[in-house]
mmCIF file of C-alpha atoms in Angstrom:
data_model
loop_
_atom_site.group_PDB
_atom_site.id
_atom_site.type_symbol
_atom_site.label_atom_id
_atom_site.label_comp_id
_atom_site.label_asym_id
_atom_site.label_seq_id
_atom_site.Cartn_x
_atom_site.Cartn_y
_atom_site.Cartn_z
ATOM 1 C CA UNK A 1290 0.000 0.000 0.000
ATOM 2 C CA UNK A 1291 1.095 3.556 -0.671
ATOM 3 C CA UNK A 1292 2.700 5.293 2.298
ATOM 4 C CA UNK A 1293 0.762 8.359 3.478
ATOM 5 C CA UNK A 1294 1.683 11.416 5.493
ATOM 6 C CA UNK A 1295 -0.305 9.867 8.376
ATOM 7 C CA UNK A 1296 2.058 6.883 8.365
ATOM 8 C CA UNK A 1297 5.056 9.190 8.595
ATOM 9 C CA UNK A 1298 3.466 11.145 11.442
ATOM 10 C CA UNK A 1299 2.607 7.966 13.382
ATOM 11 C CA UNK A 1300 6.115 6.534 13.041
ATOM 12 C CA UNK A 1301 7.757 9.821 14.079
ATOM 13 C CA UNK A 1302 5.296 10.399 16.918
ATOM 14 C CA UNK A 1303 4.292 13.853 15.734
ATOM 15 C CA UNK A 1304 1.270 15.507 14.188
ATOM 16 C CA UNK A 1305 0.493 15.526 10.459
ATOM 17 C CA UNK A 1306 0.899 19.308 10.508
ATOM 18 C CA UNK A 1307 4.446 18.939 11.848
ATOM 19 C CA UNK A 1308 5.317 16.490 9.069
ATOM 20 C CA UNK A 1309 3.942 18.987 6.541
ATOM 21 C CA UNK A 1310 6.105 21.746 7.999
ATOM 22 C CA UNK A 1311 9.213 19.588 7.748
ATOM 23 C CA UNK A 1312 8.468 18.522 4.169
ATOM 24 C CA UNK A 1313 7.925 22.173 3.227
ATOM 25 C CA UNK A 1314 11.231 23.117 4.858
ATOM 26 C CA UNK A 1315 9.576 25.612 7.154
ATOM 27 C CA UNK A 1316 11.991 26.932 9.807
ATOM 28 C CA UNK A 1317 9.564 26.732 12.757
ATOM 29 C CA UNK A 1318 10.491 23.117 13.605
ATOM 30 C CA UNK A 1319 13.017 22.059 16.235
ATOM 31 C CA UNK A 1320 16.101 20.273 14.801
ATOM 32 C CA UNK A 1321 15.446 17.103 16.842
ATOM 33 C CA UNK A 1322 11.864 16.920 15.580
ATOM 34 C CA UNK A 1323 12.990 17.568 12.015
ATOM 35 C CA UNK A 1324 15.459 14.683 12.251
ATOM 36 C CA UNK A 1325 12.778 12.302 13.551
ATOM 37 C CA UNK A 1326 10.437 13.201 10.718
ATOM 38 C CA UNK A 1327 13.110 12.905 8.024
ATOM 39 C CA UNK A 1328 14.221 9.539 9.446
ATOM 40 C CA UNK A 1329 10.634 8.338 9.118
ATOM 41 C CA UNK A 1330 10.330 9.731 5.581
ATOM 42 C CA UNK A 1331 13.480 7.849 4.578
ATOM 43 C CA UNK A 1332 12.572 4.626 6.385
ATOM 44 C CA UNK A 1333 9.112 4.511 4.794
ATOM 45 C CA UNK A 1334 10.292 5.861 1.427
ATOM 46 C CA UNK A 1335 7.523 8.443 1.567
ATOM 47 C CA UNK A 1336 6.933 10.449 -1.634
ATOM 48 C CA UNK A 1337 4.917 13.660 -1.120
ATOM 49 C CA UNK A 1338 2.078 14.155 -3.582
ATOM 50 C CA UNK A 1339 3.105 17.518 -4.979
ATOM 51 C CA UNK A 1340 0.088 17.771 -7.268
ATOM 52 C CA UNK A 1341 -2.201 17.445 -4.261
ATOM 53 C CA UNK A 1342 -0.165 20.031 -2.371
ATOM 54 C CA UNK A 1343 -0.529 22.460 -5.272
ATOM 55 C CA UNK A 1344 -4.291 21.957 -5.399
ATOM 56 C CA UNK A 1345 -4.765 22.072 -1.636
ATOM 57 C CA UNK A 1346 -3.931 25.741 -1.238
ATOM 58 C CA UNK A 1347 -2.773 28.904 -2.846
ATOM 59 C CA UNK A 1348 0.895 28.012 -2.600
ATOM 60 C CA UNK A 1349 2.623 26.479 -5.610
ATOM 61 C CA UNK A 1350 5.309 23.810 -5.346
ATOM 62 C CA UNK A 1351 6.612 24.064 -8.902
ATOM 63 C CA UNK A 1352 9.219 26.322 -10.496
ATOM 64 C CA UNK A 1353 9.875 26.733 -14.206
ATOM 65 C CA UNK A 1354 13.129 26.714 -16.157
ATOM 66 C CA UNK A 1355 12.946 28.846 -19.322
ATOM 67 C CA UNK A 1356 15.634 28.528 -21.977
ATOM 68 C CA UNK A 1357 16.559 28.880 -25.633
ATOM 69 C CA UNK A 1358 20.066 27.494 -26.090
ATOM 70 C CA UNK A 1359 21.456 25.215 -28.832
ATOM 71 C CA UNK A 1360 24.035 23.686 -26.462
ATOM 72 C CA UNK A 1361 22.491 20.473 -25.099
ATOM 73 C CA UNK A 1362 25.240 20.017 -22.512
ATOM 74 C CA UNK A 1363 24.545 23.470 -21.058
ATOM 75 C CA UNK A 1364 20.819 22.784 -20.858
ATOM 76 C CA UNK A 1365 21.306 19.387 -19.189
ATOM 77 C CA UNK A 1366 23.679 20.842 -16.580
ATOM 78 C CA UNK A 1367 21.177 23.591 -15.835
ATOM 79 C CA UNK A 1368 18.295 21.113 -15.509
ATOM 80 C CA UNK A 1369 20.247 18.849 -13.171
ATOM 81 C CA UNK A 1370 21.331 21.723 -10.939
ATOM 82 C CA UNK A 1371 17.805 23.110 -10.657
ATOM 83 C CA UNK A 1372 16.405 19.633 -9.988
ATOM 84 C CA UNK A 1373 18.888 19.115 -7.142
ATOM 85 C CA UNK A 1374 17.685 22.311 -5.469
ATOM 86 C CA UNK A 1375 14.020 21.421 -6.047
ATOM 87 C CA UNK A 1376 14.338 17.916 -4.612
ATOM 88 C CA UNK A 1377 16.100 19.226 -1.526
ATOM 89 C CA UNK A 1378 13.148 21.542 -0.848
ATOM 90 C CA UNK A 1379 10.209 19.406 -1.946
ATOM 91 C CA UNK A 1380 9.482 21.206 -5.219
ATOM 92 C CA UNK A 1381 8.938 20.062 -8.790
ATOM 93 C CA UNK A 1382 10.469 21.471 -11.973
ATOM 94 C CA UNK A 1383 8.645 22.510 -15.132
ATOM 95 C CA UNK A 1384 11.059 22.590 -18.084
ATOM 96 C CA UNK A 1385 9.990 24.998 -20.807
ATOM 97 C CA UNK A 1386 12.103 25.350 -23.969
ATOM 98 C CA UNK A 1387 11.114 28.365 -26.005
ATOM 99 C CA UNK A 1388 12.025 30.240 -29.160
ATOM 100 C CA UNK A 1389 13.338 33.608 -28.043
ATOM 101 C CA UNK A 1390 12.983 35.054 -31.542
ATOM 102 C CA UNK A 1391 9.277 34.220 -31.730
ATOM 103 C CA UNK A 1392 6.894 37.179 -31.917
ATOM 104 C CA UNK A 1393 4.666 35.354 -29.392
ATOM 105 C CA UNK A 1394 7.333 34.757 -26.753
ATOM 106 C CA UNK A 1395 6.065 37.330 -24.224
ATOM 107 C CA UNK A 1396 2.489 36.094 -24.486
ATOM 108 C CA UNK A 1397 3.841 32.555 -24.113
ATOM 109 C CA UNK A 1398 5.553 33.506 -20.849
ATOM 110 C CA UNK A 1399 2.399 35.177 -19.602
ATOM 111 C CA UNK A 1400 0.317 32.068 -20.343
ATOM 112 C CA UNK A 1401 2.894 29.835 -18.657
ATOM 113 C CA UNK A 1402 2.804 31.833 -15.423
ATOM 114 C CA UNK A 1403 -0.975 32.249 -15.361
ATOM 115 C CA UNK A 1404 -1.937 28.677 -16.279
ATOM 116 C CA UNK A 1405 0.830 26.644 -14.638
ATOM 117 C CA UNK A 1406 0.739 28.409 -11.264
ATOM 118 C CA UNK A 1407 4.511 28.316 -10.889
ATOM 119 C CA UNK A 1408 6.111 29.618 -7.701
ATOM 120 C CA UNK A 1409 8.933 31.198 -9.660
ATOM 121 C CA UNK A 1410 11.120 31.019 -12.745
ATOM 122 C CA UNK A 1411 14.801 30.480 -13.488
ATOM 123 C CA UNK A 1412 15.818 32.410 -16.602
ATOM 124 C CA UNK A 1413 18.937 31.725 -18.668
ATOM 125 C CA UNK A 1414 20.343 33.795 -21.551
ATOM 126 C CA UNK A 1415 19.023 35.263 -23.760
ATOM 127 C CA UNK A 1416 15.737 35.483 -21.784
ATOM 128 C CA UNK A 1417 17.503 36.594 -18.616
ATOM 129 C CA UNK A 1418 19.157 39.497 -20.418
ATOM 130 C CA UNK A 1419 16.066 41.122 -21.958
ATOM 131 C CA UNK A 1420 14.255 43.900 -20.138
ATOM 132 C CA UNK A 1421 10.913 43.186 -21.804
ATOM 133 C CA UNK A 1422 10.972 39.665 -20.344
ATOM 134 C CA UNK A 1423 11.650 41.098 -16.878
ATOM 135 C CA UNK A 1424 8.912 43.721 -17.300
ATOM 136 C CA UNK A 1425 6.444 40.973 -18.274
ATOM 137 C CA UNK A 1426 7.254 38.873 -15.206
ATOM 138 C CA UNK A 1427 7.145 41.857 -12.865
ATOM 139 C CA UNK A 1428 3.726 42.819 -14.188
ATOM 140 C CA UNK A 1429 2.549 39.302 -13.278
ATOM 141 C CA UNK A 1430 3.988 39.531 -9.765
ATOM 142 C CA UNK A 1431 5.905 36.245 -10.081
ATOM 143 C CA UNK A 1432 9.331 35.608 -8.552
ATOM 144 C CA UNK A 1433 12.254 35.050 -10.886
ATOM 145 C CA UNK A 1434 16.043 34.717 -10.862
ATOM 146 C CA UNK A 1435 18.270 35.607 -13.804
ATOM 147 C CA UNK A 1436 21.468 33.766 -14.700
ATOM 148 C CA UNK A 1437 23.420 36.442 -16.526
ATOM 149 C CA UNK A 1438 26.783 37.842 -17.502
ATOM 150 C CA UNK A 1439 27.955 40.411 -14.916
ATOM 151 C CA UNK A 1440 27.597 43.296 -17.366
ATOM 152 C CA UNK A 1441 23.843 42.636 -17.790
ATOM 153 C CA UNK A 1442 22.650 43.007 -14.180
ATOM 154 C CA UNK A 1443 21.620 46.640 -14.622
ATOM 155 C CA UNK A 1444 20.964 47.298 -10.941
ATOM 156 C CA UNK A 1445 18.857 44.140 -10.507
ATOM 157 C CA UNK A 1446 21.564 42.190 -8.650
ATOM 158 C CA UNK A 1447 19.103 41.031 -5.974
ATOM 159 C CA UNK A 1448 17.444 38.797 -8.597
ATOM 160 C CA UNK A 1449 20.632 37.623 -10.309
ATOM 161 C CA UNK A 1450 23.222 34.877 -10.316
ATOM 162 C CA UNK A 1451 26.098 36.447 -12.226
ATOM 163 C CA UNK A 1452 28.914 34.938 -14.294
ATOM 164 C CA UNK A 1453 32.038 37.039 -14.881
ATOM 165 C CA UNK A 1454 32.597 36.142 -18.529
ATOM 166 C CA UNK A 1455 34.885 39.104 -19.076
ATOM 167 C CA UNK A 1456 37.423 38.141 -16.416
ATOM 168 C CA UNK A 1457 37.487 34.514 -17.534
ATOM 169 C CA UNK A 1458 38.028 35.567 -21.171
ATOM 170 C CA UNK A 1459 40.795 37.913 -20.025
ATOM 171 C CA UNK A 1460 42.502 34.995 -18.254
ATOM 172 C CA UNK A 1461 42.222 32.755 -21.324
ATOM 173 C CA UNK A 1462 43.622 35.409 -23.648
ATOM 174 C CA UNK A 1463 46.427 36.176 -21.224
ATOM 175 C CA UNK A 1464 47.263 32.467 -21.163
ATOM 176 C CA UNK A 1465 47.761 32.579 -24.940
ATOM 177 C CA UNK A 1466 49.786 35.796 -24.689
ATOM 178 C CA UNK A 1467 52.077 34.187 -22.135
ATOM 179 C CA UNK A 1468 52.735 31.440 -24.681
ATOM 180 C CA UNK A 1469 53.971 34.116 -27.077
ATOM 181 C CA UNK A 1470 50.895 34.419 -29.317
ATOM 182 C CA UNK A 1471 50.393 37.890 -30.762
ATOM 183 C CA UNK A 1472 47.815 37.242 -33.474
ATOM 184 C CA UNK A 1473 44.820 35.697 -31.747
ATOM 185 C CA UNK A 1474 41.570 35.180 -33.627
ATOM 186 C CA UNK A 1475 38.259 35.498 -31.784
ATOM 187 C CA UNK A 1476 35.065 33.640 -32.751
ATOM 188 C CA UNK A 1477 32.016 35.387 -31.277
ATOM 189 C CA UNK A 1478 28.889 33.563 -30.162
ATOM 190 C CA UNK A 1479 25.342 34.736 -30.863
ATOM 191 C CA UNK A 1480 24.811 38.506 -30.778
ATOM 192 C CA UNK A 1481 21.641 38.111 -28.688
ATOM 193 C CA UNK A 1482 23.722 36.841 -25.735
ATOM 194 C CA UNK A 1483 25.293 39.483 -23.474
ATOM 195 C CA UNK A 1484 27.898 36.874 -22.508
ATOM 196 C CA UNK A 1485 29.242 37.140 -26.064
ATOM 197 C CA UNK A 1486 30.098 40.782 -25.506
ATOM 198 C CA UNK A 1487 31.534 40.050 -22.080
ATOM 199 C CA UNK A 1488 33.908 37.446 -23.484
ATOM 200 C CA UNK A 1489 34.904 39.747 -26.321
ATOM 201 C CA UNK A 1490 35.571 42.553 -23.836
ATOM 202 C CA UNK A 1491 37.880 40.304 -21.817
ATOM 203 C CA UNK A 1492 39.780 39.363 -24.968
ATOM 204 C CA UNK A 1493 40.182 43.028 -25.931
ATOM 205 C CA UNK A 1494 41.317 44.064 -22.451
ATOM 206 C CA UNK A 1495 44.026 41.407 -22.407
ATOM 207 C CA UNK A 1496 45.363 42.507 -25.795
ATOM 208 C CA UNK A 1497 45.319 46.136 -24.725
ATOM 209 C CA UNK A 1498 47.152 45.304 -21.508
ATOM 210 C CA UNK A 1499 49.852 43.570 -23.531
ATOM 211 C CA UNK A 1500 50.200 46.556 -25.850
ATOM 212 C CA UNK A 1501 48.918 44.654 -28.883
ATOM 213 C CA UNK A 1502 46.834 46.704 -31.373
ATOM 214 C CA UNK A 1503 43.363 45.287 -31.972
ATOM 215 C CA UNK A 1504 42.948 43.747 -35.430
ATOM 216 C CA UNK A 1505 39.222 43.736 -36.217
ATOM 217 C CA UNK A 1506 39.781 41.325 -39.109
ATOM 218 C CA UNK A 1507 40.575 38.621 -36.526
ATOM 219 C CA UNK A 1508 37.151 38.969 -34.858
ATOM 220 C CA UNK A 1509 34.322 37.063 -36.539
ATOM 221 C CA UNK A 1510 30.640 36.994 -35.621
ATOM 222 C CA UNK A 1511 29.048 33.567 -35.320
ATOM 223 C CA UNK A 1512 26.740 31.374 -33.244
ATOM 224 C CA UNK A 1513 27.306 29.051 -30.289
ATOM 225 C CA UNK A 1514 27.465 25.943 -32.475
ATOM 226 C CA UNK A 1515 29.945 23.430 -33.886
ATOM 227 C CA UNK A 1516 29.281 24.424 -37.486
ATOM 228 C CA UNK A 1517 29.848 28.092 -36.674
ATOM 229 C CA UNK A 1518 33.236 27.139 -35.238
ATOM 230 C CA UNK A 1519 34.129 25.210 -38.387
ATOM 231 C CA UNK A 1520 33.197 28.050 -40.727
ATOM 232 C CA UNK A 1521 34.789 30.736 -38.569
ATOM 233 C CA UNK A 1522 38.094 28.878 -38.274
ATOM 234 C CA UNK A 1523 38.237 28.319 -42.028
ATOM 235 C CA UNK A 1524 37.842 32.039 -42.638
ATOM 236 C CA UNK A 1525 40.496 32.986 -40.091
ATOM 237 C CA UNK A 1526 42.985 30.454 -41.368
ATOM 238 C CA UNK A 1527 42.658 31.575 -44.971
ATOM 239 C CA UNK A 1528 43.553 35.240 -44.428
ATOM 240 C CA UNK A 1529 46.924 36.515 -45.662
ATOM 241 C CA UNK A 1530 48.391 36.662 -42.162
ATOM 242 C CA UNK A 1531 46.539 33.953 -40.194
ATOM 243 C CA UNK A 1532 46.456 33.884 -36.392
ATOM 244 C CA UNK A 1533 48.640 31.498 -34.406
ATOM 245 C CA UNK A 1534 45.795 31.005 -31.895
ATOM 246 C CA UNK A 1535 41.981 31.009 -31.929
ATOM 247 C CA UNK A 1536 39.747 31.860 -28.981
ATOM 248 C CA UNK A 1537 36.264 30.376 -29.536
ATOM 249 C CA UNK A 1538 33.412 31.699 -27.399
ATOM 250 C CA UNK A 1539 32.362 28.236 -26.232
ATOM 251 C CA UNK A 1540 33.681 24.672 -26.369
ATOM 252 C CA UNK A 1541 31.307 23.597 -29.139
ATOM 253 C CA UNK A 1542 32.681 26.327 -31.389
ATOM 254 C CA UNK A 1543 36.237 25.443 -30.332
ATOM 255 C CA UNK A 1544 35.617 21.797 -31.248
ATOM 256 C CA UNK A 1545 34.436 22.978 -34.669
ATOM 257 C CA UNK A 1546 37.555 25.115 -35.076
ATOM 258 C CA UNK A 1547 39.726 22.155 -34.126
ATOM 259 C CA UNK A 1548 37.915 19.982 -36.668
ATOM 260 C CA UNK A 1549 38.483 22.564 -39.418
ATOM 261 C CA UNK A 1550 42.177 22.876 -38.571
ATOM 262 C CA UNK A 1551 42.662 19.117 -38.616
ATOM 263 C CA UNK A 1552 40.982 18.895 -42.035
ATOM 264 C CA UNK A 1553 43.466 21.489 -43.287
ATOM 265 C CA UNK A 1554 46.427 19.503 -41.992
ATOM 266 C CA UNK A 1555 47.320 21.976 -39.247
ATOM 267 C CA UNK A 1556 48.927 20.484 -36.144
ATOM 268 C CA UNK A 1557 47.360 21.427 -32.801
ATOM 269 C CA UNK A 1558 48.967 22.997 -30.793
ATOM 270 C CA UNK A 1559 52.311 22.965 -32.647
ATOM 271 C CA UNK A 1560 51.082 25.218 -35.459
ATOM 272 C CA UNK A 1561 47.854 26.574 -33.989
ATOM 273 C CA UNK A 1562 46.493 26.882 -30.448
ATOM 274 C CA UNK A 1563 42.743 26.736 -29.832
ATOM 275 C CA UNK A 1564 40.867 27.546 -26.619
ATOM 276 C CA UNK A 1565 37.182 27.325 -25.746
ATOM 277 C CA UNK A 1566 34.893 28.377 -22.899
ATOM 278 C CA UNK A 1567 32.615 26.591 -20.358
ATOM 279 C CA UNK A 1568 34.462 23.259 -19.856
ATOM 280 C CA UNK A 1569 31.608 21.248 -21.335
ATOM 281 C CA UNK A 1570 32.054 17.573 -22.330
ATOM 282 C CA UNK A 1571 33.096 18.863 -25.779
ATOM 283 C CA UNK A 1572 36.341 20.069 -24.225
ATOM 284 C CA UNK A 1573 37.249 16.579 -23.037
ATOM 285 C CA UNK A 1574 35.995 14.623 -26.050
ATOM 286 C CA UNK A 1575 38.187 16.299 -28.678
ATOM 287 C CA UNK A 1576 41.731 15.354 -29.554
ATOM 288 C CA UNK A 1577 43.712 17.095 -28.367
ATOM 289 C CA UNK A 1578 41.593 18.036 -25.361
ATOM 290 C CA UNK A 1579 40.653 21.699 -25.155
ATOM 291 C CA UNK A 1580 42.057 24.405 -22.955
ATOM 292 C CA UNK A 1581 39.003 26.240 -21.659
ATOM 293 C CA UNK A 1582 37.395 28.139 -18.764
ATOM 294 C CA UNK A 1583 35.523 25.959 -16.295
ATOM 295 C CA UNK A 1584 32.016 27.330 -15.811
ATOM 296 C CA UNK A 1585 30.229 25.345 -13.052
ATOM 297 C CA UNK A 1586 26.809 25.362 -14.728
ATOM 298 C CA UNK A 1587 25.342 22.747 -12.393
ATOM 299 C CA UNK A 1588 26.289 24.765 -9.305
ATOM 300 C CA UNK A 1589 25.186 28.035 -10.930
ATOM 301 C CA UNK A 1590 21.772 26.523 -11.672
ATOM 302 C CA UNK A 1591 21.486 25.099 -8.161
ATOM 303 C CA UNK A 1592 22.150 28.531 -6.661
ATOM 304 C CA UNK A 1593 19.635 30.160 -9.020
ATOM 305 C CA UNK A 1594 16.926 27.670 -8.053
ATOM 306 C CA UNK A 1595 17.712 28.019 -4.345
ATOM 307 C CA UNK A 1596 17.426 31.792 -4.661
ATOM 308 C CA UNK A 1597 14.092 31.782 -6.484
ATOM 309 C CA UNK A 1598 12.715 29.248 -3.991
ATOM 310 C CA UNK A 1599 13.857 31.373 -1.064
ATOM 311 C CA UNK A 1600 11.994 34.296 -2.613
ATOM 312 C CA UNK A 1601 8.833 32.265 -3.200
ATOM 313 C CA UNK A 1602 8.866 30.698 0.259
ATOM 314 C CA UNK A 1603 9.501 34.030 1.973
ATOM 315 C CA UNK A 1604 5.884 34.911 1.180
ATOM 316 C CA UNK A 1605 4.745 32.285 3.682
ATOM 317 C CA UNK A 1606 4.007 33.467 7.245
ATOM 318 C CA UNK A 1607 6.617 31.228 8.864
ATOM 319 C CA UNK A 1608 9.601 32.269 6.763
ATOM 320 C CA UNK A 1609 12.405 34.445 8.041
ATOM 321 C CA UNK A 1610 13.657 37.692 6.527
ATOM 322 C CA UNK A 1611 16.974 35.995 5.809
ATOM 323 C CA UNK A 1612 15.289 33.480 3.530
ATOM 324 C CA UNK A 1613 13.832 36.229 1.352
ATOM 325 C CA UNK A 1614 17.328 37.506 0.671
ATOM 326 C CA UNK A 1615 18.745 34.090 -0.167
ATOM 327 C CA UNK A 1616 21.283 34.260 2.650
ATOM 328 C CA UNK A 1617 24.380 32.171 2.020
ATOM 329 C CA UNK A 1618 23.734 31.660 -1.703
ATOM 330 C CA UNK A 1619 26.685 32.323 -4.004
ATOM 331 C CA UNK A 1620 25.700 35.188 -6.313
ATOM 332 C CA UNK A 1621 28.753 35.563 -8.548
ATOM 333 C CA UNK A 1622 30.896 32.988 -10.353
ATOM 334 C CA UNK A 1623 34.139 33.515 -12.270
ATOM 335 C CA UNK A 1624 34.967 30.611 -14.621
ATOM 336 C CA UNK A 1625 38.485 29.307 -13.929
ATOM 337 C CA UNK A 1626 41.244 28.552 -16.433
ATOM 338 C CA UNK A 1627 41.679 24.868 -17.334
ATOM 339 C CA UNK A 1628 44.864 24.222 -19.311
ATOM 340 C CA UNK A 1629 44.832 21.131 -21.512
ATOM 341 C CA UNK A 1630 46.529 20.019 -24.724
ATOM 342 C CA UNK A 1631 45.067 22.343 -27.372
ATOM 343 C CA UNK A 1632 47.202 25.343 -26.400
ATOM 344 C CA UNK A 1633 50.962 25.694 -26.521
ATOM 345 C CA UNK A 1634 53.838 28.026 -27.405
ATOM 346 C CA UNK A 1635 53.423 30.161 -30.501
ATOM 347 C CA UNK A 1636 55.298 28.675 -33.491
ATOM 348 C CA UNK A 1637 58.638 30.290 -34.332
ATOM 349 C CA UNK A 1638 57.366 30.891 -37.848
ATOM 350 C CA UNK A 1639 53.990 30.758 -39.532
ATOM 351 C CA UNK A 1640 55.553 29.224 -42.648
ATOM 352 C CA UNK A 1641 54.524 25.714 -41.666
ATOM 353 C CA UNK A 1642 50.992 26.911 -41.090
ATOM 354 C CA UNK A 1643 50.905 28.549 -44.504
ATOM 355 C CA UNK A 1644 52.231 25.376 -46.148
ATOM 356 C CA UNK A 1645 49.524 23.384 -44.412
ATOM 357 C CA UNK A 1646 46.901 25.824 -45.621
ATOM 358 C CA UNK A 1647 48.106 25.461 -49.203
ATOM 359 C CA UNK A 1648 48.173 21.687 -48.809
ATOM 360 C CA UNK A 1649 44.693 21.681 -47.323
ATOM 361 C CA UNK A 1650 43.336 23.848 -50.124
ATOM 362 C CA UNK A 1651 44.490 21.459 -52.844
#
């Protein structure tokens, strides 16, 4: 027979209301009582009926994850991190992929909030970076948390988990400069992502700090995809004075650049260094493995979900003021440099690279 909340209460020797408070992570329960209840929940393998909880009152026990991102690894990491936070607090997750470029996207968000009765939303780029999205959610009075590049907060830091793309890109570019590279190509991600500009800014700052004039011909606009990396690398490597290193805005693009270079007979990293960004599985599945910036997407998502849940739960009468501010939640992440095999000293001469290009073009 299915275990009920009454069974848990009887085993723990407490009231049903106390079990409900523990399951809802309300703070007004003594630690010893909380332990007894959780021991009973685990011993009986009790699974709360979240649908019934949603219908029983005005409080919702579901949050939504809104995204439009072609990188499956990024999306999966985000989902897993949010799920971890939800499970720890007795909430469910509604996953909602959406087309950011759709003319109906704002109405779609409105319908989602009004019909799904979500307690809050976790927004990832590009949704998290657009003011009209924020205005729509604020007009609906729903809690939200934005995962964004630091430059996009715009005074809304209280609702943000920020990623310092610029500093991480600076560190990656400086790594290449320390290897002696002076001509470094840059493959931009999608223009709709503020993180693209942040990473480009970090690249430019590092060059400026090293006294290297910016060469706009080495900066190419693209998308966060493998094919964009392939096409961008081909263009960079066919210019009259090709770069000795390529900085791709994410690992998927870097993998595409590596693929293009290998097709052209260019040795990595002996003739060309390539670096990516995010430390996704792409960075470890290529050969050679990619130097990149480790972006802890799972942990970032977990913090975002914990923050939006603390905001939603703070509306309950038993919650503390500290909960409403997300006390103890990490609000800013700086991706860290991960040095692998795809980067190395700049070649003494680009002649070998040029010969490889000619060979590859035949």
